[in-house]
Coordinates of C-alpha atoms and ligand atoms in Angstrom, one line a residue:
Chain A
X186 CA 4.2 -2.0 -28.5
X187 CA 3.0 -2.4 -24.9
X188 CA -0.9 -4.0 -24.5
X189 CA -3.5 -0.3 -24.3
X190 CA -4.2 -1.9 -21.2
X191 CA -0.8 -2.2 -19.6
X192 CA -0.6 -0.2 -16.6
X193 CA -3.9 2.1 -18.0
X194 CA -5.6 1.2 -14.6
X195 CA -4.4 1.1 -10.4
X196 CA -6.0 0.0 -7.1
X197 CA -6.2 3.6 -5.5
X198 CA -8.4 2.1 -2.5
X199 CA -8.9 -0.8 -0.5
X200 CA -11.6 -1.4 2.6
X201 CA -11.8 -4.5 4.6
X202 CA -14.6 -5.2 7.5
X203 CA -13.6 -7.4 10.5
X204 CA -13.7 -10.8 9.1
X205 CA -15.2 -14.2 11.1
X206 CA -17.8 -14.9 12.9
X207 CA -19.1 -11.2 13.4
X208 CA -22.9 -11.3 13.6
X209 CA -25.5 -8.5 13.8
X210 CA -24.9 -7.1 10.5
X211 CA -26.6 -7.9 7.2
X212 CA -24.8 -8.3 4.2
X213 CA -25.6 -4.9 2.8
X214 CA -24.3 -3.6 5.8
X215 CA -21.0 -4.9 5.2
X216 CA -20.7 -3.8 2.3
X217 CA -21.2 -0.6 3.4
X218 CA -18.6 -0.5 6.1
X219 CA -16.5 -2.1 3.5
X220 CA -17.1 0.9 1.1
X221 CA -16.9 3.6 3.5
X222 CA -13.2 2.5 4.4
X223 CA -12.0 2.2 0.8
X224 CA -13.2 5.6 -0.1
X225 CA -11.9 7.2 3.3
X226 CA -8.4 4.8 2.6
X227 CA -8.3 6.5 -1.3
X228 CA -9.1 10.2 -0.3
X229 CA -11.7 10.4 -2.7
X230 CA -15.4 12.0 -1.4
X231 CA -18.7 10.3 -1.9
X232 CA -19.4 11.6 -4.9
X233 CA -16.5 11.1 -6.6
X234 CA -17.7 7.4 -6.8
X235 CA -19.0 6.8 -10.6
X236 CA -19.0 2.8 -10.8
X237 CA -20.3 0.7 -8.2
X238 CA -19.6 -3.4 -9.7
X239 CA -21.3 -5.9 -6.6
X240 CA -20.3 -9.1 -6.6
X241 CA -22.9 -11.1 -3.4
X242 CA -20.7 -14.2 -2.1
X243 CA -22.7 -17.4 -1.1
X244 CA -25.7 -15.4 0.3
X245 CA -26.3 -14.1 -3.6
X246 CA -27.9 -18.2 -4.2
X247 CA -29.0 -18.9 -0.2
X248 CA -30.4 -15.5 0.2
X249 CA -29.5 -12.8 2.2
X250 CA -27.0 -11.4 -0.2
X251 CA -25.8 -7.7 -1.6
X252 CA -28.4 -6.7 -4.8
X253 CA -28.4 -3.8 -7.0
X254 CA -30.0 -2.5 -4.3
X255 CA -26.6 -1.6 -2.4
X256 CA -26.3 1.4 -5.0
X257 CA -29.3 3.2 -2.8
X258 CA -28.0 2.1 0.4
X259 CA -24.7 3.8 -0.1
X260 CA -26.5 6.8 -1.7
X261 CA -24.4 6.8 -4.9
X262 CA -26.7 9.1 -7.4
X263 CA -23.6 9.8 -9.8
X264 CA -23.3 6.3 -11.5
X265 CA -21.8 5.8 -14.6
X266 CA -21.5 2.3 -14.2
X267 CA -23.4 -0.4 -12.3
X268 CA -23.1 -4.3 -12.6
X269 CA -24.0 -7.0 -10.6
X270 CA -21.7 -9.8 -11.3
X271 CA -21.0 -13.4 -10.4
X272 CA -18.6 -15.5 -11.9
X273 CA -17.8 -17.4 -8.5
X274 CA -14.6 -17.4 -7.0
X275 CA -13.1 -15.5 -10.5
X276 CA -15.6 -12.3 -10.0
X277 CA -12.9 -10.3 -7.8
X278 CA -9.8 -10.2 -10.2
X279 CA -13.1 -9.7 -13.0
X280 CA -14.3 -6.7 -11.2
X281 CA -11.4 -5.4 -11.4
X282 CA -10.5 -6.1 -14.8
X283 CA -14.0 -4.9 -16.1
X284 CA -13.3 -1.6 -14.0
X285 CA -9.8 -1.0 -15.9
X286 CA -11.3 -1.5 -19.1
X287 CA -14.5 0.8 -18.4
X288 CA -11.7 3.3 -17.1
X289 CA -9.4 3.3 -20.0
X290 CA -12.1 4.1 -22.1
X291 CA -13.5 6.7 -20.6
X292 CA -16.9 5.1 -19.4
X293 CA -15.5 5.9 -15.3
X294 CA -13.1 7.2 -13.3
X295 CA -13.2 5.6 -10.0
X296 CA -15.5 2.2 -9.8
X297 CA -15.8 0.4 -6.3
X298 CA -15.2 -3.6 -6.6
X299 CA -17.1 -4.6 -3.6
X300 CA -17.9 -8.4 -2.2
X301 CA -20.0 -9.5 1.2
X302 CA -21.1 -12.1 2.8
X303 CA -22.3 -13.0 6.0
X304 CA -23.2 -17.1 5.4
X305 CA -22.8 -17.5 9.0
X306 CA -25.6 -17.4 12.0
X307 CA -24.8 -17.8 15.4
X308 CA -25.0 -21.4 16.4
X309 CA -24.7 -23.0 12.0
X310 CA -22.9 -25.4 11.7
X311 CA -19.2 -23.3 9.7
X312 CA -19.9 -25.3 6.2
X313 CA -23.8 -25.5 6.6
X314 CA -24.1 -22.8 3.3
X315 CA -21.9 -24.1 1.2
X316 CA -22.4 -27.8 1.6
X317 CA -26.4 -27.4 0.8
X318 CA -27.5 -30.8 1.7
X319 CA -30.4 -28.9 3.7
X320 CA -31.4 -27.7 0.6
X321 CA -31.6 -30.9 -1.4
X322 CA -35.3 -31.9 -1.8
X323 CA -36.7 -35.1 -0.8
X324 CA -37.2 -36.6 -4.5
X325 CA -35.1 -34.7 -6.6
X326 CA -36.4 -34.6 -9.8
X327 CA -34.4 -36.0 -12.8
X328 CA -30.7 -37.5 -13.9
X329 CA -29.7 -34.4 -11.8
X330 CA -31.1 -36.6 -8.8
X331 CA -28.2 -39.0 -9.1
X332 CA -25.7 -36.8 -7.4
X333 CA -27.7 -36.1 -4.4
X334 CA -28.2 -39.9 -4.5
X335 CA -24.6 -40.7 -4.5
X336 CA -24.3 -38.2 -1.5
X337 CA -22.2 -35.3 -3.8
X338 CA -22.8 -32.9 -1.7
X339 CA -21.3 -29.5 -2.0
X340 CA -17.8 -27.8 -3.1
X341 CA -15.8 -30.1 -0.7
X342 CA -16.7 -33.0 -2.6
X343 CA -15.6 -31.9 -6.6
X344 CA -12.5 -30.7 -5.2
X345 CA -11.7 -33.7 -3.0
X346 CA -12.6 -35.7 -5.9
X347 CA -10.0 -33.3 -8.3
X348 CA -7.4 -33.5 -5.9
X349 CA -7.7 -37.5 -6.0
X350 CA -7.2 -37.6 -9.5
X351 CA -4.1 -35.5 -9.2
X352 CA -2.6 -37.6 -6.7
X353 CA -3.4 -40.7 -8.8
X354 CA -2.0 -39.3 -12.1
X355 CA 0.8 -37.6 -10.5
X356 CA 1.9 -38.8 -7.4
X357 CA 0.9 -36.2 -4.9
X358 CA 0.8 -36.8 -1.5
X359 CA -1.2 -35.9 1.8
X360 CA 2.3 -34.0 2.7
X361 CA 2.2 -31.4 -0.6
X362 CA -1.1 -30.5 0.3
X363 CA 0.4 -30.2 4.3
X364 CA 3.2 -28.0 3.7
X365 CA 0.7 -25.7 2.0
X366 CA -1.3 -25.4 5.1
X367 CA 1.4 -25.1 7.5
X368 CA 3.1 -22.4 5.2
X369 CA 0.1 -20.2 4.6
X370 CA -0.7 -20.4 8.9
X371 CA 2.8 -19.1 9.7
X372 CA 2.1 -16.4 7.6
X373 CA -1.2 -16.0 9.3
X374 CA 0.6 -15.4 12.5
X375 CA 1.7 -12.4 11.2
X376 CA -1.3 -11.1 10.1
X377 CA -3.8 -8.9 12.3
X378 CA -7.1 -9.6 10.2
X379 CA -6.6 -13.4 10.3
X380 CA -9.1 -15.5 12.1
X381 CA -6.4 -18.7 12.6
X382 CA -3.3 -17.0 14.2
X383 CA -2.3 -20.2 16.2
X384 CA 0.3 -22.1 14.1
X385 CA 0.2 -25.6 12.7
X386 CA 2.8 -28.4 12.1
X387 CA 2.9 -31.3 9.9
X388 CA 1.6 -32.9 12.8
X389 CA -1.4 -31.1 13.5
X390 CA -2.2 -31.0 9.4
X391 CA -2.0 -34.7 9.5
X392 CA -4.0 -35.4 12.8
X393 CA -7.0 -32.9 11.8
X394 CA -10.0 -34.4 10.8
X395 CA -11.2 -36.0 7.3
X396 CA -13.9 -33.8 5.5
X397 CA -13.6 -36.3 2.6
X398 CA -10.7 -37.7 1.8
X399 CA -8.2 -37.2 0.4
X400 CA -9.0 -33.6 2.3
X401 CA -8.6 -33.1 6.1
X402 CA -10.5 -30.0 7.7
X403 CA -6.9 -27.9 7.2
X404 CA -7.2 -28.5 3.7
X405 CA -10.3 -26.4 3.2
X406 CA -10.7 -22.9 3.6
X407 CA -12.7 -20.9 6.3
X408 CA -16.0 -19.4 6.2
X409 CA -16.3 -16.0 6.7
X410 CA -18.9 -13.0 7.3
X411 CA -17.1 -9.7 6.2
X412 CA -16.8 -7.4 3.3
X413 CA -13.7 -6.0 0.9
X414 CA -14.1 -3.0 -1.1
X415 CA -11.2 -2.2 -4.0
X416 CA -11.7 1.1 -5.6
X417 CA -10.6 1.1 -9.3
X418 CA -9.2 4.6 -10.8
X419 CA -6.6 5.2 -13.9
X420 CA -3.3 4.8 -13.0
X421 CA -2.7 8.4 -14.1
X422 CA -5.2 9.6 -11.0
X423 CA -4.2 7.0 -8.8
X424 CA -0.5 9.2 -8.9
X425 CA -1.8 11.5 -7.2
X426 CA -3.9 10.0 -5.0
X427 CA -3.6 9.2 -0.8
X428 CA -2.3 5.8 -1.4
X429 CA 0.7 4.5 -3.2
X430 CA -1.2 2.9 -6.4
X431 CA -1.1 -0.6 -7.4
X432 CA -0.7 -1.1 -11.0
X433 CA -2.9 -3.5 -13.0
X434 CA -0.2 -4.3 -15.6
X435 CA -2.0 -8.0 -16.8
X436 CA -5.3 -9.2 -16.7
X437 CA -6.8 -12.6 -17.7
X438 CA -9.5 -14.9 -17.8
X439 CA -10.3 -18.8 -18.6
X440 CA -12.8 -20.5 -18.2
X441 CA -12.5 -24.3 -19.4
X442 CA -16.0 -25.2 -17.9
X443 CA -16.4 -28.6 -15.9
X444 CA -18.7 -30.5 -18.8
X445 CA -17.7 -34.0 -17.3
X446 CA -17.5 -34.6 -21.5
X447 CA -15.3 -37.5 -22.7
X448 CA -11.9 -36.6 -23.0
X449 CA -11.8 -33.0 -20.7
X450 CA -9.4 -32.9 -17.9
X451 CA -10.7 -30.7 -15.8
X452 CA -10.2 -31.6 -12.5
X453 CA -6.1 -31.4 -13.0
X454 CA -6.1 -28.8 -15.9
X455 CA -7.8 -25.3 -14.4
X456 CA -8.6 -21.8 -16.6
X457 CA -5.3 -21.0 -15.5
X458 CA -3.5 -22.1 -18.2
X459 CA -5.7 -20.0 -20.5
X460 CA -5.4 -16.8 -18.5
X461 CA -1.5 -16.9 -18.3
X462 CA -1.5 -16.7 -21.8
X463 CA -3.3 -13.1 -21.9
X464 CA -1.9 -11.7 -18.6
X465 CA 1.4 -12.5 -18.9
X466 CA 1.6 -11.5 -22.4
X467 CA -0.7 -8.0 -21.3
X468 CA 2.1 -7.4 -18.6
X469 CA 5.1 -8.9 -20.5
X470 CA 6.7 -11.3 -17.5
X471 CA 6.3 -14.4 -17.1
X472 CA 6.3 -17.0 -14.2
X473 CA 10.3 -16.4 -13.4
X474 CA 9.4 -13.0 -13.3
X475 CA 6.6 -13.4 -10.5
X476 CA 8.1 -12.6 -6.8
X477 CA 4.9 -13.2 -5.4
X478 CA 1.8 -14.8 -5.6
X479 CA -1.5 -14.4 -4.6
X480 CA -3.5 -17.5 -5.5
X481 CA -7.4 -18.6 -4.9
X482 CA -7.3 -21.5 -2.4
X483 CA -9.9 -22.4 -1.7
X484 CA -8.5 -25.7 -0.9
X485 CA -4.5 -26.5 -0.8
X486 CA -5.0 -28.5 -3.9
X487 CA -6.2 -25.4 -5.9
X488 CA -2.8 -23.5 -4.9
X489 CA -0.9 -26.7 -6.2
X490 CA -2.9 -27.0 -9.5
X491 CA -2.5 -23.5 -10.0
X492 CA 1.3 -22.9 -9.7
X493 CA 1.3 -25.6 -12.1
X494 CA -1.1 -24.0 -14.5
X495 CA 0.9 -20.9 -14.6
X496 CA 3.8 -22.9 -15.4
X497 CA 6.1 -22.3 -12.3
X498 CA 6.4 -25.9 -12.6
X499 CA 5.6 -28.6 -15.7
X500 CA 1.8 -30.2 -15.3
X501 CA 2.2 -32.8 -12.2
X502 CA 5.1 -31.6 -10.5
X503 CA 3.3 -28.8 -8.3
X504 CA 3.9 -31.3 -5.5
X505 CA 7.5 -31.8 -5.8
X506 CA 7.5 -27.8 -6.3
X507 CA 6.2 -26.9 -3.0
X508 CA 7.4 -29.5 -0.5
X509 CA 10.7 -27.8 -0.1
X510 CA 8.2 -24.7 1.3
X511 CA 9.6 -22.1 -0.9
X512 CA 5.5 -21.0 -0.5
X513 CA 5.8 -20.0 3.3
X514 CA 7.9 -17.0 5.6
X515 CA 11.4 -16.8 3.9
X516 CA 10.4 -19.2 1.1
X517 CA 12.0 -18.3 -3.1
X518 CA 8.2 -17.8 -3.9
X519 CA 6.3 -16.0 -0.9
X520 CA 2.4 -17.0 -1.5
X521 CA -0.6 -16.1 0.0
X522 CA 1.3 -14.1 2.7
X523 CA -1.6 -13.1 5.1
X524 CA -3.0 -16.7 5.1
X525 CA -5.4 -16.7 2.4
X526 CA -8.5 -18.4 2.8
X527 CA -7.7 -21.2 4.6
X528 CA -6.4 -18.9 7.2
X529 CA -7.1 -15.6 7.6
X530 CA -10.5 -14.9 5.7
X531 CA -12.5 -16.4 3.0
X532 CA -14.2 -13.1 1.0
X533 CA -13.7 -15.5 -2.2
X534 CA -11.5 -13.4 -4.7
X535 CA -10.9 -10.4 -2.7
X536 CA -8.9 -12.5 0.0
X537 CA -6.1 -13.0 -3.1
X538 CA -6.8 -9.3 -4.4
X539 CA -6.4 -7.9 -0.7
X540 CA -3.5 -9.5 0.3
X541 CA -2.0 -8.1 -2.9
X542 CA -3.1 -4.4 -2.3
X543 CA -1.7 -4.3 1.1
X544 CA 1.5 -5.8 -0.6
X545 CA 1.5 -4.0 -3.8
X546 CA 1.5 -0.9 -1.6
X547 CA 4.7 -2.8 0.9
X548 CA 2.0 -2.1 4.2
X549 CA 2.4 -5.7 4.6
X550 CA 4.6 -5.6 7.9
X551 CA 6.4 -8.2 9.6
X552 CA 4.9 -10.3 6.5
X553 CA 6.0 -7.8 3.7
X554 CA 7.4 -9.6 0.4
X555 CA 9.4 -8.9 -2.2
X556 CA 6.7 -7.4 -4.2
X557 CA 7.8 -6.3 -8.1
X558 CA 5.3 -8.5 -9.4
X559 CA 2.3 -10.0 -7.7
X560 CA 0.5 -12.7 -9.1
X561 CA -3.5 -12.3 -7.9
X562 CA -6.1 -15.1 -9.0
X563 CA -9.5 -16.2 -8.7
X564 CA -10.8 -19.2 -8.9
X565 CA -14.5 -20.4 -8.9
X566 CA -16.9 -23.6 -9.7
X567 CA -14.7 -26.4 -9.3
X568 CA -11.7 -25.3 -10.9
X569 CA -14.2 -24.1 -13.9
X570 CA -13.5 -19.9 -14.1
X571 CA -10.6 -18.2 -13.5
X572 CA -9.7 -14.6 -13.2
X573 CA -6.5 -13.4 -13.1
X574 CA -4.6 -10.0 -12.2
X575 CA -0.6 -9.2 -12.2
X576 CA 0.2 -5.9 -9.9
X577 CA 2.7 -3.9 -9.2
X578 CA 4.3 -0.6 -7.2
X579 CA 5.8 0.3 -10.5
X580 CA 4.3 1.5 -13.9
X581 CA 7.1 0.5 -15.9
Chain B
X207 CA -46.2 -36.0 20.0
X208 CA -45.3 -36.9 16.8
X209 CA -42.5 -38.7 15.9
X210 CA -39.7 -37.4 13.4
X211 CA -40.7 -38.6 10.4
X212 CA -37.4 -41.2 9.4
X213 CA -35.2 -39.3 6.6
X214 CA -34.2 -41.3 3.5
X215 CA -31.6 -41.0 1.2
X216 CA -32.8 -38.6 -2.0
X217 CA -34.0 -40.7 -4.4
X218 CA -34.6 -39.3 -7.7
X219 CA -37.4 -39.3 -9.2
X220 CA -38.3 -39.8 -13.0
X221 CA -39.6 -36.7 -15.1
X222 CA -40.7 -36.8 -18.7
X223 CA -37.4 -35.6 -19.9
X224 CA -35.7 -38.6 -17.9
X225 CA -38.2 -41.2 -18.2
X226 CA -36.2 -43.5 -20.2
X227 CA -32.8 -43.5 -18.6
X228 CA -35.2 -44.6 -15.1
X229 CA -37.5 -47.1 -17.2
X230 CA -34.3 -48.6 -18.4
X231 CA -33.2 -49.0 -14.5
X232 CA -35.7 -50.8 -13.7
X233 CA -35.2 -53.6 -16.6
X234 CA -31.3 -53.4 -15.5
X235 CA -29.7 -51.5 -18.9
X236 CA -28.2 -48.4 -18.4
X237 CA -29.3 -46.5 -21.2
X238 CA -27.7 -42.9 -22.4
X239 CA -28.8 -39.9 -24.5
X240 CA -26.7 -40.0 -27.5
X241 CA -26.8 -36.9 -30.4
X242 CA -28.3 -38.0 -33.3
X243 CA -26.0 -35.6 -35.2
X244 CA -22.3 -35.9 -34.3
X245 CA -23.0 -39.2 -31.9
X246 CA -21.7 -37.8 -28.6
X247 CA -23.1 -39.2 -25.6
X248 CA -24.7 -37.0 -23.4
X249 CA -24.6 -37.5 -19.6
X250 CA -26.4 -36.1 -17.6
X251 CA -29.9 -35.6 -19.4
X252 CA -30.1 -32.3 -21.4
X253 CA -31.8 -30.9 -24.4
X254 CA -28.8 -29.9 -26.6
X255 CA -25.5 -31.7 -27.6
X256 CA -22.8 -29.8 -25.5
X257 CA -20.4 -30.7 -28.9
X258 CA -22.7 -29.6 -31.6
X259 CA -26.0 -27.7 -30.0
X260 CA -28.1 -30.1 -32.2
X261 CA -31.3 -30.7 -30.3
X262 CA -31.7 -34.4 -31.4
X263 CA -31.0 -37.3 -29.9
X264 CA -31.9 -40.6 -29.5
X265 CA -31.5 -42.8 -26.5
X266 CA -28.8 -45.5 -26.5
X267 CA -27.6 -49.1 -24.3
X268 CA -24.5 -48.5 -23.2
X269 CA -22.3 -51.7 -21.8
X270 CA -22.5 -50.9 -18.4
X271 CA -18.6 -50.7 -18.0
X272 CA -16.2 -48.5 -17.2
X273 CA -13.6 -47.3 -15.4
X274 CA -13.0 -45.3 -12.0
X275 CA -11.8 -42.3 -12.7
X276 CA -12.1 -40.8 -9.5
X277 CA -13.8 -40.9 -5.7
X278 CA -13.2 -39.6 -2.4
X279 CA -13.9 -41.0 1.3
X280 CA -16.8 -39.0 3.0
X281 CA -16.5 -38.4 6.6
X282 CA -18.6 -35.6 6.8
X283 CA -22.3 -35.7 8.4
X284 CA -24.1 -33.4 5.7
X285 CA -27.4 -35.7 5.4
X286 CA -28.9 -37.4 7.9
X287 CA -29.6 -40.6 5.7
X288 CA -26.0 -40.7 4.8
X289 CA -24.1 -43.1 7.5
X290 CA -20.5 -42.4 7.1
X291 CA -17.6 -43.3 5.6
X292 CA -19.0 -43.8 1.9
X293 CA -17.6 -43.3 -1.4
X294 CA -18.2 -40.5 -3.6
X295 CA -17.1 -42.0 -7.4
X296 CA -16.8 -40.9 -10.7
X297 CA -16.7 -43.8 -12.8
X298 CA -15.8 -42.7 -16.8
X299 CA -17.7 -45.0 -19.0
X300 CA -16.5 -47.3 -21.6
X301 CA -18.4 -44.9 -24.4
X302 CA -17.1 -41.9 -22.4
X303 CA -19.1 -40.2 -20.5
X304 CA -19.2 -40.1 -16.7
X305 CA -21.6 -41.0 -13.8
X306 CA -21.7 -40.0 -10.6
X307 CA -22.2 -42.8 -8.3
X308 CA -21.1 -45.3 -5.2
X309 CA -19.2 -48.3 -5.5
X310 CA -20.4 -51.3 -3.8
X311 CA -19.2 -55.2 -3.1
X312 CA -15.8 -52.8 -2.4
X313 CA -14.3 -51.9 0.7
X314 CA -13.4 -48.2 0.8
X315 CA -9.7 -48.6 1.0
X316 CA -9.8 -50.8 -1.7
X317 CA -10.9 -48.2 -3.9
X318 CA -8.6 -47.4 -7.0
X319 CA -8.0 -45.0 -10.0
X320 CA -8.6 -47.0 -12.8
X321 CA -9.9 -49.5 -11.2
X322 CA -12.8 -51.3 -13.6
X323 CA -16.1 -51.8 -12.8
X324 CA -19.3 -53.1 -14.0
X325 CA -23.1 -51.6 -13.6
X326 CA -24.7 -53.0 -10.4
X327 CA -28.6 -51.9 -9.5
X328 CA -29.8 -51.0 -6.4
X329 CA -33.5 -51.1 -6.8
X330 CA -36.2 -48.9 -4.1
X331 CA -39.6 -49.1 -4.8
X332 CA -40.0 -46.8 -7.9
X333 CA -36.5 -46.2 -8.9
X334 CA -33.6 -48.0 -9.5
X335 CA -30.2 -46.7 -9.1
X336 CA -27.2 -47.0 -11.3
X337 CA -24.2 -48.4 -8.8
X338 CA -20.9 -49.5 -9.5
X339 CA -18.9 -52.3 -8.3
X340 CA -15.4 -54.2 -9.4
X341 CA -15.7 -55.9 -12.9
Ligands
LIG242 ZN1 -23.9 -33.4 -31.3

């Protein structure tokens, strides 16, 4: 018998704010503009909204970010359900995966996953927020002071430091972490909302500038100020609904942690591996049934790590897998088709889940992909939670 | 007009919880939090054993050697006090656990996977830091 939760819930609406460096607007207001579109895009009135799940993006721990508070802004007085969540990078695919289950059990009937941001002032320096070395206090107190004293500073460091370890164990190269980038711009180029439209070569990957090696500037994503909103019904109302639904036929989660313990791999073994297990055995596929994918990348190592974690390939071979750049425009395995967040916008898990809406529903254009099964995941801490989604146009 | 006052690295400072890891710095032993109940190290400092929970622990020598098991190249300006390129290194003790640290008395391309290495102190006037350099 099929998993309860096969198919019980679908993406009925999807909002996305211009993305970048667009200043003037709070994060709240965002949010807002990100909400408005998703319930115009679903057809569904104001007060049909009975969930509202929040999710703040780098401003939620440098201040500035969406709070509970966003509930009174958008004048929803019908809740049913109301969360404020953050499991990093993962909280997207969660959001929507806490939605289905509040859904299929009768708790809601159309919940609003929505994420914002705006980390960026006019002038800052693009990494400023998420480096936090301004933060870092003059004698930090404790063992905890050692990593500020070894100058760890920020998310580009644990993940050059993962990727490191890969290429050591494995035998990955500068050049599978290249064709990633180069792939995922040439499918920026065909994507309206991206902020990099210019494409790259080998070239240009190589040439750009160390942010710590082994990662140049193209291996890291983009900062962003924007909003996404995903509205969350059943799939029986989504039917009927303005927009072709996306079905939620697997969900997962794993969450290995990052303990640094003896004997834990976890800079080349990711909560992938854990969610697979539960998504693709909710959706019943597995990885040669996947004709897209979606993934968190937050840097191109995380893509790599990733495909290996859902076993498209065996544990060290992700670079081998990709350098024949079956990832990019015409590729076997089309991935992150509008750019993802090293090209077109970084709204942390709802630049994966996005993508896949506009796909799930084939309004992907020039840049439309085979689309039976979508792979969407989220990834957050370094490399430490993991969310994932499978989606499809078809509830069978 | 005042001058900016000079920025220095961040050097940790000692608190009650960490005072004998620092004092042990200071005489040149690297000393570690081990659980008195199941005997796994614990690094860094913390009140409970991340392998059993038990909240006792007693604080051990460890031999100072290890292994690198891995590091990246900085080339970004995020700290003032930071000139760059340095090394950002893991180095995975002999007993297990792992420090976060700089290697020294190496030159950054050098710099190896695996590679052993030995304690090495850099010492300021209140602290002393655990460093790494080839064994
Ligand atoms: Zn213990």
């Amino acid at each position: 018998m099929a998993h309860a939760l096969r198919n019980a819930g679908a993406i009925s609406g999807l909002g996305i704010t211009p993305m970048g460096r667009i200043y003037g607007k709070s994060a709240t207001e965002f949010a807002a503009d990100a909400v408005r579109a998703a319930i115009a895009d679903s057809g569904l009135k104001h007060d049909d909204i009975d969930g509202l799940l929040i999710n703040a993006g780098i401003t939620g721990n440098i201040g500035g970010g969406i709070t509970l508070g966003l509930q009174n802004y958008l004048g929803l007085k019908n809740l049913r359900l109301l969360n404020h969540m953050n499991a990093a990078g993962s909280t997207a695919a969660q959001m929507v995966q806490y939605a289905t289950m509040a859904i299929a059990n009768g708790m809601a009937r159309h919940v609003v996953c929505v994420f914002s941001d705006a980390p960026l002032t006019e002038g800052s320096k693009t990494g400023a927020a998420y480096g936090g070395a301004g933060r870092i206090a003059p004698r930090p107190r404790g063992m905890a002071g050692l990593y500020a004293a070894a100058g760890y500073f920020g998310a580009n460091t644990g993940y050059a430091l993962a990727a490191q370890r890969h290429m050591a164990m494995y035998g990955t190269t500068q050049d599978h972490f290249g064709i990633i980038a180069v792939g995922q711009r040439q499918w920026a180029t065909m994507n309206p909302m991206a902020q990099m439209r210019e494409p790259i070569t080998m070239e240009d990957y190589h040439a750009s500038r160390w942010v710590i090696e082994p990662l140049h500037l193209l291996d890291c994503c983009l900062v962003s100020n924007g909003a996404v909103a995903v509205i969350v019904s059943s799939a029986d109302e989504a039917k009927s609904m303005a927009q072709p639904p996306v079905y939620i036929r697997g969900m997962g989660q794993g969450h290995p942690g990052d303990t640094g313990r003896a004997g834990n791999d976890a800079e080349t073994e990711t909560g992938a591996k854990i969610a697979a297990r539960t998504a693709f055995g909710m959706a019943g596929v597995g990885p040669e049934d996947v004709t897209q994918c979606q993934l968190y990348d937050c840097y191109t190592y995380t893509v790599l790590v990733t495909l290996e974690d859902y076993g498209f390939c065996k544990k060290g071979e992700g670079g081998p897998f990709v350098e024949d750049g079956k990832l990019g425009p015409g590729g076997s395995l089309p991935t992150n088709t509008g750019g993802g967040e090293l090209s077109a916008y970084y709204m942390w898990g709802m630049t994966p889940l996005s993508e896949a809406v506009i796909q799930g529903r084939g309004q992907g254009g020039d840049r439309q992909a085979k689309n039976d099964v979508i792979l969407c995941t989220g990834n957050g801490g370094t490399l430490a939670y993991h969310g994932a989604l499978i989606l499809s146009p078809h509830a069978n | 007009m005042t001058q900016p006052a000079q920025v220095t690295k961040p050097l940790p400072e000692a608190d009650d919880a960490s005072k004998p890891f620092w004092d042990g710095a200071m005489e040149g032993r690297l000393v570690i939090l081990r659980c008195a109940d199941c005997k796994a190290w614990r690094m860094p400092w913390r009140h409970h054993c991340d392998q059993c929970l038990s909240d006792r622990s007693t604080w051990e020598q460890a031999s100072g050697r290890g292994v690198v098991r891995t590091f990246g190249i900085m080339h970004q300006k995020y700290h003032p006090a930071f000139e760059v390129p340095y090394n950002v290194t893991i180095v995975e003790l002999a007993e297990g656990p792992r420090i976060t640290t700089n290697l020294v008395g190496v030159s950054n391309a050098d710099i190896r996977v695996g590679m052993p290495v030995v304690v090495d102190w850099e010492r300021h006037s209140d602290i002393t830091l655990p460093k790494f350099r080839p064994a």
